[in-house]
mmCIF file of C-alpha atoms and ligand atoms in Angstrom:
data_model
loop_
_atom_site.group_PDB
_atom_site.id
_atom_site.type_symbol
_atom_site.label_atom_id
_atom_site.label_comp_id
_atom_site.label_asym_id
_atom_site.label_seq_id
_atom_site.Cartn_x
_atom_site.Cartn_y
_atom_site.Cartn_z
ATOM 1 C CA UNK A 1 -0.276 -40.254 87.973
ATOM 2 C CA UNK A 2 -3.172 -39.196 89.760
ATOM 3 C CA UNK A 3 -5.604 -36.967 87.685
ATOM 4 C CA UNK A 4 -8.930 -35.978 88.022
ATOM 5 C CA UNK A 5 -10.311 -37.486 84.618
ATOM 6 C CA UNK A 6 -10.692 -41.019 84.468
ATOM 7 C CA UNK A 7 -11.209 -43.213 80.754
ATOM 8 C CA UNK A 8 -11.735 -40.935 78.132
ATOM 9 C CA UNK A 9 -13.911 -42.231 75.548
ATOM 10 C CA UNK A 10 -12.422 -42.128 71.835
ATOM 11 C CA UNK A 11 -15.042 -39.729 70.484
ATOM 12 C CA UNK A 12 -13.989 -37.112 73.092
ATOM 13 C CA UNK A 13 -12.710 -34.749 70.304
ATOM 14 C CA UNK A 14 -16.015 -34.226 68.805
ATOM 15 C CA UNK A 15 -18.350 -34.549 71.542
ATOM 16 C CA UNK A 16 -19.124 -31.234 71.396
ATOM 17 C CA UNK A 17 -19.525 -31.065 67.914
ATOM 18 C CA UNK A 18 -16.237 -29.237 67.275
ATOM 19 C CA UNK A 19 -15.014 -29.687 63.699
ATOM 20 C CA UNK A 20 -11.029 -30.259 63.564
ATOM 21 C CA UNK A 21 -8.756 -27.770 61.295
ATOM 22 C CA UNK A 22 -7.511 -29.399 57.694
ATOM 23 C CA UNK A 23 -3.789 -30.817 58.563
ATOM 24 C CA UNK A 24 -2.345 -28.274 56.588
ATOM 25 C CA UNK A 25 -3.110 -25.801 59.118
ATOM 26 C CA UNK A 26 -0.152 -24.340 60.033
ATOM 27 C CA UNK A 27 -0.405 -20.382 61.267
ATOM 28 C CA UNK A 28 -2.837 -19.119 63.921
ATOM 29 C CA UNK A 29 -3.532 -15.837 63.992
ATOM 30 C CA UNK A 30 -5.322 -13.424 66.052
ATOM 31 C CA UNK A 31 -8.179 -10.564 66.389
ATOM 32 C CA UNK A 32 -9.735 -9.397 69.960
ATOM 33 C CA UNK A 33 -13.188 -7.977 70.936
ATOM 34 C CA UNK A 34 -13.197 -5.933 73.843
ATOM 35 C CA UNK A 35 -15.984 -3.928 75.702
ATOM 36 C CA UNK A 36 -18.200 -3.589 78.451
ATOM 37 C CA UNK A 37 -20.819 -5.936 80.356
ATOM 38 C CA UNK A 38 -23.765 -7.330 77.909
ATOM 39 C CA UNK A 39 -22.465 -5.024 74.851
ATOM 40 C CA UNK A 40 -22.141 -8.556 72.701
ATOM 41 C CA UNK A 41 -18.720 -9.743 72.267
ATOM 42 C CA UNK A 42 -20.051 -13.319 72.550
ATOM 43 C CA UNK A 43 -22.959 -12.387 70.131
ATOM 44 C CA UNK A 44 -20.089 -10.661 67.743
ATOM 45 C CA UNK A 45 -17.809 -13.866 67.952
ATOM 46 C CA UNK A 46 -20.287 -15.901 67.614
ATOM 47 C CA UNK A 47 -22.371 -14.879 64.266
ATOM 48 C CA UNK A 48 -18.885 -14.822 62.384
ATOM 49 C CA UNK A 49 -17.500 -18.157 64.434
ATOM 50 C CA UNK A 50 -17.842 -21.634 62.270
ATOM 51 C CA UNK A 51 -18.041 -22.933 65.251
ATOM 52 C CA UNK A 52 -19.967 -22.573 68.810
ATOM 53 C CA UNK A 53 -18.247 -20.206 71.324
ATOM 54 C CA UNK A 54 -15.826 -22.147 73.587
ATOM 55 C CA UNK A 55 -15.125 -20.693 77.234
ATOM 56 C CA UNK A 56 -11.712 -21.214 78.596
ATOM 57 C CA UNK A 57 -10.067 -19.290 81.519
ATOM 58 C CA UNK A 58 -6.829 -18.444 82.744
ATOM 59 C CA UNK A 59 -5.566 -18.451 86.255
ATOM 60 C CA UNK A 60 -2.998 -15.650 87.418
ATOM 61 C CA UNK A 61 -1.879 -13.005 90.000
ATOM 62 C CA UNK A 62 -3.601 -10.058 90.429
ATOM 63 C CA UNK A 63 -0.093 -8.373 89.747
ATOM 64 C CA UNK A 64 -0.278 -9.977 86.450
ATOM 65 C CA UNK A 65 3.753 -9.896 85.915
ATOM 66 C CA UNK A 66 6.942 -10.911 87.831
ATOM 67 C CA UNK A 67 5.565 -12.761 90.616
ATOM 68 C CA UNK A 68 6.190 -16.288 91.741
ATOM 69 C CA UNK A 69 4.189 -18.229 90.372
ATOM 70 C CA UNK A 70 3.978 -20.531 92.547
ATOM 71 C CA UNK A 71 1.926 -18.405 94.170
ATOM 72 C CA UNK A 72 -0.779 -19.286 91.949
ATOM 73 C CA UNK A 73 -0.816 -23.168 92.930
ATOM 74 C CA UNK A 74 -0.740 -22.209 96.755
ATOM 75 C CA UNK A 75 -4.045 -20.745 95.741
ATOM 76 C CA UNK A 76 -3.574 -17.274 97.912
ATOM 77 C CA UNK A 77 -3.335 -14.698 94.966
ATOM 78 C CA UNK A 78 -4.949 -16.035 92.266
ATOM 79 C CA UNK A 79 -7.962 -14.556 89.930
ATOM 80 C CA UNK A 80 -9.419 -16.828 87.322
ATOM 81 C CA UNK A 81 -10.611 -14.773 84.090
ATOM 82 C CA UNK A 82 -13.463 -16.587 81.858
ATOM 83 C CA UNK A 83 -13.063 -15.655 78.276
ATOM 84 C CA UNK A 84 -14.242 -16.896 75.053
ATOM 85 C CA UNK A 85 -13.747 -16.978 71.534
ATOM 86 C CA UNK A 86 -14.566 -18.473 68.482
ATOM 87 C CA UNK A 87 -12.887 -19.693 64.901
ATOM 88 C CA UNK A 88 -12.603 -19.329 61.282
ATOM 89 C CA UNK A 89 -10.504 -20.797 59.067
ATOM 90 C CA UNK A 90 -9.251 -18.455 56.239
ATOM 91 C CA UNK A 91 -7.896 -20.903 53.906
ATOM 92 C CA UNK A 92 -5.815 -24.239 54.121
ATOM 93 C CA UNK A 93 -2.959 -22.470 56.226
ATOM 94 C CA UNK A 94 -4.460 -19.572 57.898
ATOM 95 C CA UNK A 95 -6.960 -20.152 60.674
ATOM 96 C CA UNK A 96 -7.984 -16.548 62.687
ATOM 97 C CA UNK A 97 -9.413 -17.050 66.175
ATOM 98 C CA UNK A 98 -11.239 -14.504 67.833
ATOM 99 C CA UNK A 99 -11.283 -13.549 71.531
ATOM 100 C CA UNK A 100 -14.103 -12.057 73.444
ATOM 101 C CA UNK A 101 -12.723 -10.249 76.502
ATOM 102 C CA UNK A 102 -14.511 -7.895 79.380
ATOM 103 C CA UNK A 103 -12.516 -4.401 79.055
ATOM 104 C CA UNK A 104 -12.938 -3.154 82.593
ATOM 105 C CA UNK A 105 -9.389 -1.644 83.943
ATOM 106 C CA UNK A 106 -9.239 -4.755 86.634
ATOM 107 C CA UNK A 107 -8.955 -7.246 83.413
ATOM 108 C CA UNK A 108 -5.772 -5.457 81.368
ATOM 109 C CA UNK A 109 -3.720 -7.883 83.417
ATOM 110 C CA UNK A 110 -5.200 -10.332 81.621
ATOM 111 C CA UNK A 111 -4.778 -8.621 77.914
ATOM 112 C CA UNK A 112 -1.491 -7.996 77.856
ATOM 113 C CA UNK A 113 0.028 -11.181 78.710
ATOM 114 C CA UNK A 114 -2.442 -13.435 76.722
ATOM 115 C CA UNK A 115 -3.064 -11.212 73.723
ATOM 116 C CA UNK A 116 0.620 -10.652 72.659
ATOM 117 C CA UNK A 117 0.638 -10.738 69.064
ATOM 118 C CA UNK A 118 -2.330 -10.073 68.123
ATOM 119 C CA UNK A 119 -3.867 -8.758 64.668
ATOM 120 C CA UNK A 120 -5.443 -6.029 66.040
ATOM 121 C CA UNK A 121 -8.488 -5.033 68.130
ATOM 122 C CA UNK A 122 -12.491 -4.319 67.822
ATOM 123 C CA UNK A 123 -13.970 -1.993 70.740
ATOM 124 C CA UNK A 124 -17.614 -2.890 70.750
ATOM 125 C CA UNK A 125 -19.576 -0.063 72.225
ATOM 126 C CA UNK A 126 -23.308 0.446 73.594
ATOM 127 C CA UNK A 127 -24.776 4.131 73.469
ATOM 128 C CA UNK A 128 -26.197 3.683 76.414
ATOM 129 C CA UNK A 129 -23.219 2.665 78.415
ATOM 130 C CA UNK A 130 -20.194 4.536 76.825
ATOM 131 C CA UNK A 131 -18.154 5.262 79.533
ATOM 132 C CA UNK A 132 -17.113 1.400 79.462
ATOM 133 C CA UNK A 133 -15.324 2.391 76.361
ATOM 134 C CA UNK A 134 -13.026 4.581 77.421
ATOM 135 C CA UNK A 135 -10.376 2.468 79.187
ATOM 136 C CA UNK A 136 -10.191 -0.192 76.630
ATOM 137 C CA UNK A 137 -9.275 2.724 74.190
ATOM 138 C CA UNK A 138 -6.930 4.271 76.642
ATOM 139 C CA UNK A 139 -5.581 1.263 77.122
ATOM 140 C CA UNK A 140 -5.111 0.185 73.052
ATOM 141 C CA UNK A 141 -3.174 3.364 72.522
ATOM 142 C CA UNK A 142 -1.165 3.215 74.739
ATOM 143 C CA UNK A 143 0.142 -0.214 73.557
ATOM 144 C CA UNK A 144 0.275 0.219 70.444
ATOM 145 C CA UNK A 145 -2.779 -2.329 68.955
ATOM 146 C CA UNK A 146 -4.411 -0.957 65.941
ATOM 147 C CA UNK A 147 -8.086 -1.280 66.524
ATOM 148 C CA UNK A 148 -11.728 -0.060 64.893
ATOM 149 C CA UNK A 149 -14.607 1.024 67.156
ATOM 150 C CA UNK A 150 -17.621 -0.388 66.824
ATOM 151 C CA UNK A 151 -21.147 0.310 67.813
ATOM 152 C CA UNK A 152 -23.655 -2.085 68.192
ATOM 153 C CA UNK A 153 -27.186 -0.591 68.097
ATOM 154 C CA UNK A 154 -29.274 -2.045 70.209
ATOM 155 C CA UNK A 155 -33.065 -1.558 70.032
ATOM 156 C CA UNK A 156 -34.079 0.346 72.579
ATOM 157 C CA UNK A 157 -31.362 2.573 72.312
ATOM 158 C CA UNK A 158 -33.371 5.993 71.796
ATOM 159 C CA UNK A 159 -31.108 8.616 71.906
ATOM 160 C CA UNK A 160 -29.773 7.481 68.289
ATOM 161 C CA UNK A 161 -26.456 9.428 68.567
ATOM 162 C CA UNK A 162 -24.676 9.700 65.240
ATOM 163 C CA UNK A 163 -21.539 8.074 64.729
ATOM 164 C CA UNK A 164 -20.034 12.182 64.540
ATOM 165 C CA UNK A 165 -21.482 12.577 67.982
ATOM 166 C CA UNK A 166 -20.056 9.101 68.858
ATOM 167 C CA UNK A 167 -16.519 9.849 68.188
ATOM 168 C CA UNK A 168 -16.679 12.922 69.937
ATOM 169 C CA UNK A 169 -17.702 11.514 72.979
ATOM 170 C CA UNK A 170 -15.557 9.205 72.758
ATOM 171 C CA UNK A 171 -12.444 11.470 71.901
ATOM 172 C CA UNK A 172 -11.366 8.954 68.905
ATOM 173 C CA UNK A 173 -8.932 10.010 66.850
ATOM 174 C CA UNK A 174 -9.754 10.692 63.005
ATOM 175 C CA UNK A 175 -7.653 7.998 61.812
ATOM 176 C CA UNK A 176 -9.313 5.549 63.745
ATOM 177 C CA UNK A 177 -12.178 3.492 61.764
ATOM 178 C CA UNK A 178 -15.571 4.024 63.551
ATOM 179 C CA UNK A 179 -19.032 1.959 62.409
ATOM 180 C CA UNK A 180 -22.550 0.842 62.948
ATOM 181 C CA UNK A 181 -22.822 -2.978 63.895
ATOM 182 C CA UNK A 182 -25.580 -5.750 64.353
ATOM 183 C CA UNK A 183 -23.674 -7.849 66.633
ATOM 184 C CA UNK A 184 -26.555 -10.635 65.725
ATOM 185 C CA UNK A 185 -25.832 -10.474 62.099
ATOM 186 C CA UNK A 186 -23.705 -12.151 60.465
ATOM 187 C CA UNK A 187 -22.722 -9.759 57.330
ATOM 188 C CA UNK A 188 -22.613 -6.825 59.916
ATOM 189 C CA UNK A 189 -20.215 -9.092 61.672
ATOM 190 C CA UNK A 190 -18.026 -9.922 58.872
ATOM 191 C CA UNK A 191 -17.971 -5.787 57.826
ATOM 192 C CA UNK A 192 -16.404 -5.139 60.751
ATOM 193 C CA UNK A 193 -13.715 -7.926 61.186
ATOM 194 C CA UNK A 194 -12.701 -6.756 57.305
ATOM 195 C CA UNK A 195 -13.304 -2.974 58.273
ATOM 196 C CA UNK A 196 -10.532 -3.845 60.801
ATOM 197 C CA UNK A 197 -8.273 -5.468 58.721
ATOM 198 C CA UNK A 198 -8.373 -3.234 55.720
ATOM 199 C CA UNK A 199 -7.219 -0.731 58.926
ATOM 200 C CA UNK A 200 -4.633 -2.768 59.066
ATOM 201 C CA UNK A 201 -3.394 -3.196 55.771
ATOM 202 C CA UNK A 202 -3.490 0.440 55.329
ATOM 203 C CA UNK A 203 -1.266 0.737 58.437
ATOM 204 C CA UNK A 204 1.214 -1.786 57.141
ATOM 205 C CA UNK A 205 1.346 -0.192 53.834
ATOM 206 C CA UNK A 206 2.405 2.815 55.121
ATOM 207 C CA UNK A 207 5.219 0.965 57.180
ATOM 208 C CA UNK A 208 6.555 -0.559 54.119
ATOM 209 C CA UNK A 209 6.762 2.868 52.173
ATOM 210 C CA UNK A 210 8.824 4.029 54.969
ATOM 211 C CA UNK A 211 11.863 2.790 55.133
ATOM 212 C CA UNK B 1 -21.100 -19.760 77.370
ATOM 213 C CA UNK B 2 -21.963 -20.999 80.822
ATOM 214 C CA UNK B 3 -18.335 -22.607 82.880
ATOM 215 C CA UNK B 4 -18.414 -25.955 83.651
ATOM 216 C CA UNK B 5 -17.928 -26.924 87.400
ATOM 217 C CA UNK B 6 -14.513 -28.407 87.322
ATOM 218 C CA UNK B 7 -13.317 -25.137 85.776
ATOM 219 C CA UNK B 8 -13.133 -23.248 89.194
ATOM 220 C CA UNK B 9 -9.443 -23.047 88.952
ATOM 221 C CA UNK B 10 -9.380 -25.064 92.357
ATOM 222 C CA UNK B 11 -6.169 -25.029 93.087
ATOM 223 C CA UNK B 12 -6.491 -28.578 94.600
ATOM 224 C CA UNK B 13 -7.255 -30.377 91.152
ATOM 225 C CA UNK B 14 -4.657 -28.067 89.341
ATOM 226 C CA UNK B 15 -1.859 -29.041 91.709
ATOM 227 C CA UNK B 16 -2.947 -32.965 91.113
ATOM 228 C CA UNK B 17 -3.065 -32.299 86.825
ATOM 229 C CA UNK B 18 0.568 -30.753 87.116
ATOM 230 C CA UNK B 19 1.862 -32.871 89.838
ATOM 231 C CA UNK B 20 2.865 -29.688 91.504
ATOM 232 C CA UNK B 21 4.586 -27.865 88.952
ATOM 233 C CA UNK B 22 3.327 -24.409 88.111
ATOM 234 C CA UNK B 23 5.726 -22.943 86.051
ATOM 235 C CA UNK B 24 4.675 -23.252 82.374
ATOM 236 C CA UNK B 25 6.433 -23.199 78.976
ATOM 237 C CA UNK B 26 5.872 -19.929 77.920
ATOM 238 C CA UNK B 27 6.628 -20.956 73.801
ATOM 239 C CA UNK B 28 3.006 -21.941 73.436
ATOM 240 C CA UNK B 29 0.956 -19.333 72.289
ATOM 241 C CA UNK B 30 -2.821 -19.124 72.543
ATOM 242 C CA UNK B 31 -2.826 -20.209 69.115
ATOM 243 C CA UNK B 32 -0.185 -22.232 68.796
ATOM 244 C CA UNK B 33 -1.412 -25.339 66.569
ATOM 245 C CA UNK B 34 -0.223 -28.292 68.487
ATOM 246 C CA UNK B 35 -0.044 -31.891 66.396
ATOM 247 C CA UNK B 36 0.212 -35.364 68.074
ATOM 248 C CA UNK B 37 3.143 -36.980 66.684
ATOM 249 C CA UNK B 38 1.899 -40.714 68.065
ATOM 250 C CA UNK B 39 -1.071 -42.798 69.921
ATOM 251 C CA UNK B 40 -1.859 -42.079 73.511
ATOM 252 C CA UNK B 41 0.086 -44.972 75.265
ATOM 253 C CA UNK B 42 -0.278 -47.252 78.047
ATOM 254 C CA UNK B 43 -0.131 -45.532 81.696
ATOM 255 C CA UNK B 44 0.107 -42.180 80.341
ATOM 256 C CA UNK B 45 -1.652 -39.466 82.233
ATOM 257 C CA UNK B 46 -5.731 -38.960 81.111
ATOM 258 C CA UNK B 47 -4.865 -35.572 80.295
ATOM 259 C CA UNK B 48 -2.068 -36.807 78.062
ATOM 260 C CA UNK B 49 -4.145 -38.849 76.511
ATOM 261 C CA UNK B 50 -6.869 -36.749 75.696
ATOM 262 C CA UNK B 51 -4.320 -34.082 74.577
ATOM 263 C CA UNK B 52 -2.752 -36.829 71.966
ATOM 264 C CA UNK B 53 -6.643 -37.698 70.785
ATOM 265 C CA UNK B 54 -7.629 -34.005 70.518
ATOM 266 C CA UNK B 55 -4.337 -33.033 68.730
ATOM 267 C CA UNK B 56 -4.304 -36.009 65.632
ATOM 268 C CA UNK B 57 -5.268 -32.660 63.672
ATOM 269 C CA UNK B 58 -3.888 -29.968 64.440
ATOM 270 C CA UNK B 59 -5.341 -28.074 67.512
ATOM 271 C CA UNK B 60 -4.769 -24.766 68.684
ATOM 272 C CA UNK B 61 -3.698 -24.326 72.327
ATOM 273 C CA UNK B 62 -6.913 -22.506 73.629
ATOM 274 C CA UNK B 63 -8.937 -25.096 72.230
ATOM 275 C CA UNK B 64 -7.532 -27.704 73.713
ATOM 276 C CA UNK B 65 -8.028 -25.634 77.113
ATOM 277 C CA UNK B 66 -11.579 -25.531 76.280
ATOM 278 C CA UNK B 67 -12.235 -29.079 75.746
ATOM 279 C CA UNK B 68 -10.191 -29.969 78.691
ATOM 280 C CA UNK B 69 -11.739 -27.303 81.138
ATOM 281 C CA UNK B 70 -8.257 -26.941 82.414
ATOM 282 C CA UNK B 71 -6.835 -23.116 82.416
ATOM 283 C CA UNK B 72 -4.037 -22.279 79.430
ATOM 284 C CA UNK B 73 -1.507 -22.052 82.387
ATOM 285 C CA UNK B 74 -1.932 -25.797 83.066
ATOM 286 C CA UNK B 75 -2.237 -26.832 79.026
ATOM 287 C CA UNK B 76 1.041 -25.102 78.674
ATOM 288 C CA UNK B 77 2.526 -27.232 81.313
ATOM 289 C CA UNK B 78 1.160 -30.184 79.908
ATOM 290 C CA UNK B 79 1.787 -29.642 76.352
ATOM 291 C CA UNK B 80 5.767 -28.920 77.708
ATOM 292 C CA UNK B 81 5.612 -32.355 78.953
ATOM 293 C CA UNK B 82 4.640 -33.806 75.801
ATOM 294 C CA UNK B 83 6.996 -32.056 73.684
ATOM 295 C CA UNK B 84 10.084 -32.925 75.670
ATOM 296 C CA UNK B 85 9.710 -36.468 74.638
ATOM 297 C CA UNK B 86 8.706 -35.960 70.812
ATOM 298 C CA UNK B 87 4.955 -37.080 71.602
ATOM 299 C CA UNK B 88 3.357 -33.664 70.003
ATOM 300 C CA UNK B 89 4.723 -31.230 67.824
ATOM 301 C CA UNK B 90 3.894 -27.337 67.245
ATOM 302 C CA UNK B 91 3.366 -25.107 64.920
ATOM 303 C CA UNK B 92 3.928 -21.100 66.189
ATOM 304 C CA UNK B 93 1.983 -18.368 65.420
ATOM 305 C CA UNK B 94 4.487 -16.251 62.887
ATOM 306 C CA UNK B 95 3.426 -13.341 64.208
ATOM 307 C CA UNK B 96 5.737 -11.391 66.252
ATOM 308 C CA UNK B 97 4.989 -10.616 69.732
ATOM 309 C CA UNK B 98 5.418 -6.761 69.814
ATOM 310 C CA UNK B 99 2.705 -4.620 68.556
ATOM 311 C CA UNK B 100 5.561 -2.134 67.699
ATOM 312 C CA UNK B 101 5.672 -3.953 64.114
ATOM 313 C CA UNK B 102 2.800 -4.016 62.193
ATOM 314 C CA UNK B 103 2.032 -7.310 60.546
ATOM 315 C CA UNK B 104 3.212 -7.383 56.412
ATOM 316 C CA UNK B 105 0.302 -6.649 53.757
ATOM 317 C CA UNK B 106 1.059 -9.838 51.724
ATOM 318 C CA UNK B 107 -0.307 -11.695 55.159
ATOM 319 C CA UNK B 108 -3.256 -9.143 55.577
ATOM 320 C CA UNK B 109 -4.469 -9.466 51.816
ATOM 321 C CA UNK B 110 -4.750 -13.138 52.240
ATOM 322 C CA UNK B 111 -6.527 -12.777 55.744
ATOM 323 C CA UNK B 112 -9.180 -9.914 53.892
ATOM 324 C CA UNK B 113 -9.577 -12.669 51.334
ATOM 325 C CA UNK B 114 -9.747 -15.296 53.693
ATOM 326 C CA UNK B 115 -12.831 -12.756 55.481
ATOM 327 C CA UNK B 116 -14.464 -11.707 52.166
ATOM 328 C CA UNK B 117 -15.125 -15.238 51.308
ATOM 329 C CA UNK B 118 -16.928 -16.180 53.970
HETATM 330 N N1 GTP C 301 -31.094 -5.819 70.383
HETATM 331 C C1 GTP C 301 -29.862 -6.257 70.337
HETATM 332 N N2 GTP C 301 -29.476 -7.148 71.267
HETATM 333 C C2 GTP C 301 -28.206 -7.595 71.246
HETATM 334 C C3 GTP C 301 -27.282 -7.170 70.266
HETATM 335 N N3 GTP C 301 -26.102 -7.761 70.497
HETATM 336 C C4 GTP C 301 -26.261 -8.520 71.591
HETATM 337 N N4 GTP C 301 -27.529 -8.444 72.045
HETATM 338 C C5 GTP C 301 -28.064 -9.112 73.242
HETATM 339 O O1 GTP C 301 -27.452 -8.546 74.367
HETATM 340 C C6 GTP C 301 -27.175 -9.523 75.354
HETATM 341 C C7 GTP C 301 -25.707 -9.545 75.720
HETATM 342 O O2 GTP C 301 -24.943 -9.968 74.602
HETATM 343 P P1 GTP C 301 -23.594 -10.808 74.795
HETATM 344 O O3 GTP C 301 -23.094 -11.131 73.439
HETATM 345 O O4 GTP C 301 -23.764 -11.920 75.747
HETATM 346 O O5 GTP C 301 -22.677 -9.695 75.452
HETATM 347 P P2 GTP C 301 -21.211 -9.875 76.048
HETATM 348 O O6 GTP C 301 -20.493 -8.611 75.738
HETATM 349 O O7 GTP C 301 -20.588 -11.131 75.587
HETATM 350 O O8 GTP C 301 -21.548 -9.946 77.582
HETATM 351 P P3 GTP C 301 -20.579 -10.368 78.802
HETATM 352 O O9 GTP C 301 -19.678 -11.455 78.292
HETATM 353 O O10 GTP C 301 -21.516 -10.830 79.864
HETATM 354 O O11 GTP C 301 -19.844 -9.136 79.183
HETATM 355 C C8 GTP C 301 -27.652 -10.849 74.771
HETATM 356 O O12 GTP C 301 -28.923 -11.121 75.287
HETATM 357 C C9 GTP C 301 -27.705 -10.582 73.280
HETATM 358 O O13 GTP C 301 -28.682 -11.372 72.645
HETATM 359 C C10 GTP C 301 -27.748 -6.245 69.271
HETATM 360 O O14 GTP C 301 -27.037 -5.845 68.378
HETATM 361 N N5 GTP C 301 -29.046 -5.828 69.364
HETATM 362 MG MG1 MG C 302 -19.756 -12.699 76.700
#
C-alpha cells in the first residue's frame, strides 16, 4: 500500500526520548487545561509532565457533529486543531494524561468530541487578559465538567487583583475552587492538578451519600 | 511545541495513509492504551508497522498520533485495521463518557495519591 513513510528504523519508539508505560498499564485517564493565547497551558503541562510535551492535531468539520465525513478527506470543510499534552503515570495501572487546549468559542467543537470522559477541567487565567476566561467557564457549566480556576501570575502583572476580586470578575460560583499558580513551577503545578481532584472527590462523595 | 511539516492535515497524504477511507472507529479513545499482540510483518503498511513497534508496551492512542504526525482521526482508522485481524489489542479508558456521572472516590483517592507522590 502506498504510504508516505518509507523504512522505519527499529529505534523509532524512542527517538524522541519518550519513555514507554510499565505493561501493566491498563486505565488512561484524563484532566484538561483550557485558556486563552500565551496564558501557559504548555508551561502548566509541561512542569508536571514526565515527559516532553507532544503536539498532535485533529482534523474535523467546522460543524463539529453529524456531517459526512467524508467531507473531511475531500478536503473542502476541514479545520485542523494543534493541541498538546503531556503524561504521568500514577502508579502501575493508572496513567493520567493531560491536555492543553486554546478555549476561544471557535475551538468547543473540538472539546466536546475529543474530551468525552474526562476527569475534570483547569481554567488557567491571566489578569491581564480575563475576558478569555469567560467562555471556557460558560462553556464547562454548561456541560457539566467539574473544573478549578486557576491564575497564573505573571510578572509584570501590576494590577495584583486578589483572588476575591478575581472571582468576582469572573462571576465564579462559591463552590468552585479558585488559586494562585506558577505555571513554571513544578509544586505550584502539582497543587493545582490535586486542588482539582480533591474538587472532585468532594463532588463524588456527595454523589455517593445521595442515593 | 512547534508542528512538524507533514502534519498539515493535507488531505492528499491522509487519503493515501487510509487508502480512502475516512470513517474511523469511534471505540478508541484518546487514551485508549493500545498493545501489539505480534511483530510487524512482511508487506504490511509503514504505518502498521510503526504502530506494532510503538505499541510492544502499551501506548495510548494520542501518543501514537504524536509520534506518527498523523491526526487521531487517521490513528483511529488505522488502529481499526489492526484490531480486526487480532494484530493489537486495547485497553479502554473505564471512565464513562457522560460528565453527568461523576467518577467514584475509590478511583479519585488513588489518582490524589498517585499526584501527591510525585
Ligand atoms: N512570568 C511568567 N511567565 C510565564 C508563566 N507561565 C508561562 N509563562 C510564559 O508565557 C509564555 C506563554 O506560555 P505557554 O505555556 O506557551 O502558553 P500557552 O497557553 O500554551 O500558549 P498557546 O498555546 O500559544 O495559547 C511563555 O513564554 C512562558 O514561558 C508564569 O507563570 N510567569
Ligand atoms: Mg501552548
Amino acid at each position: 500500500m502506498g504510504s508516505a513513510t518509507s523504512d522505519t528504523p527499529a529505534s523509532a519508539p524512542t527517538a524522541r526520548g519518550r519513555k514507554p508505560l510499565t505493561d501493566a498499564a491498563e486505565t488512561g485517564l484524563k484532566i484538561v487545561v483550557v485558556g486563552g493565547f500565551g496564558v501557559g497551558k504548555t508551561t502548566l503541562v509541561r512542569s508536571v509532565s514526565e515527559i516532553r510535551p507532544l503536539n498532535t492535531e485533529e482534523v474535523m468539520t467546522q460543524a463539529g457533529v453529524g456531517v459526512d465525513e467524508t467531507d473531511e478527506v475531500a478536503g473542502k470543510t476541514t479545520t485542523t486543531v494543534a493541541f498538546d499534552f503531556g503524561r504521568i503515570s500514577l502508579n502501575d495501572r493508572m496513567v493520567l494524561y493531560l491536555f492543553g487546549a486554546p478555549g476561544q468559542e471557535r475551538f468547543w467543537f473540538l472539546w466536546d468530541r475529543l474530551f468525552s470522559g474526562t476527569l475534570g477541567a483547569v481554567v488557567l487565567v491571566d489578569t491581564r487578559r480575563m475576558d478569555d476566561s469567560w467562555y471556557a467557564i460558560d462553556r464547562l457549566e454548561h456541560h457539566g465538567t467539574p473544573f478549578v480556576v486557576a491564575v497564573n501570575r505573571f510578572d509584570d502583572d501590576s494590577a495584583r487583583h486578589s483572588l476575591d476580586e478575581i472571582r468576582q470578575a469572573l462571576a465564579l460560583p462559591e463552590h468552585v475552587p479558585l488559586i494562585d499558580c506558577d505555571a513554571r513551577v513544578r509544586t505550584s503545578g502539582k497543587h493545582v492538578l490535586v486542588t482539582l481532584v480533591d474538587h472532585l472527590y468532594q463532588l463524588a462523595l456527595a454523589q455517593e451519600s445521595t442515593p | 511545541m512547534t508542528r512538524r511539516p507533514v502534519d498539515t492535515g493535507a488531505p492528499d497524504r491522509l487519503y493515501t495513509v487510509t487508502g480512502g477511507r475516512s470513517r474511523a472507529d469511534d471505540s478508541f479513545d484518546l487514551v485508549t492504551l493500545v498493545v501489539a499482540e505480534c511483530q510487524p510483518s512482511a508487506g504490511m503498511q509503514s504505518e502498521h508497522v510503526r504502530i506494532l513497534e510503538l505499541c510492544r508496551h502499551p501506548t495510548a492512542v494520542v501518543e501514537i498520533a504524536a509520534e506518527l504526525a498523523l491526526p487521531i482521526t487517521v490513528i483511529r482508522i488505522l488502529l481499526g485495521d489492526l484490531l480486526a485481524v487480532g494484530r493489537i489489542t486495547a485497553r479502554h479508558p473505564r471512565l464513562a463518557q457522560s460528565a453527568a456521572t461523576h467518577p467514584d472516590t475509590a478511583l479519585l483517592q488513588e489518582v490524589l495519591h498517585g499526584l501527591r507522590n510525585l
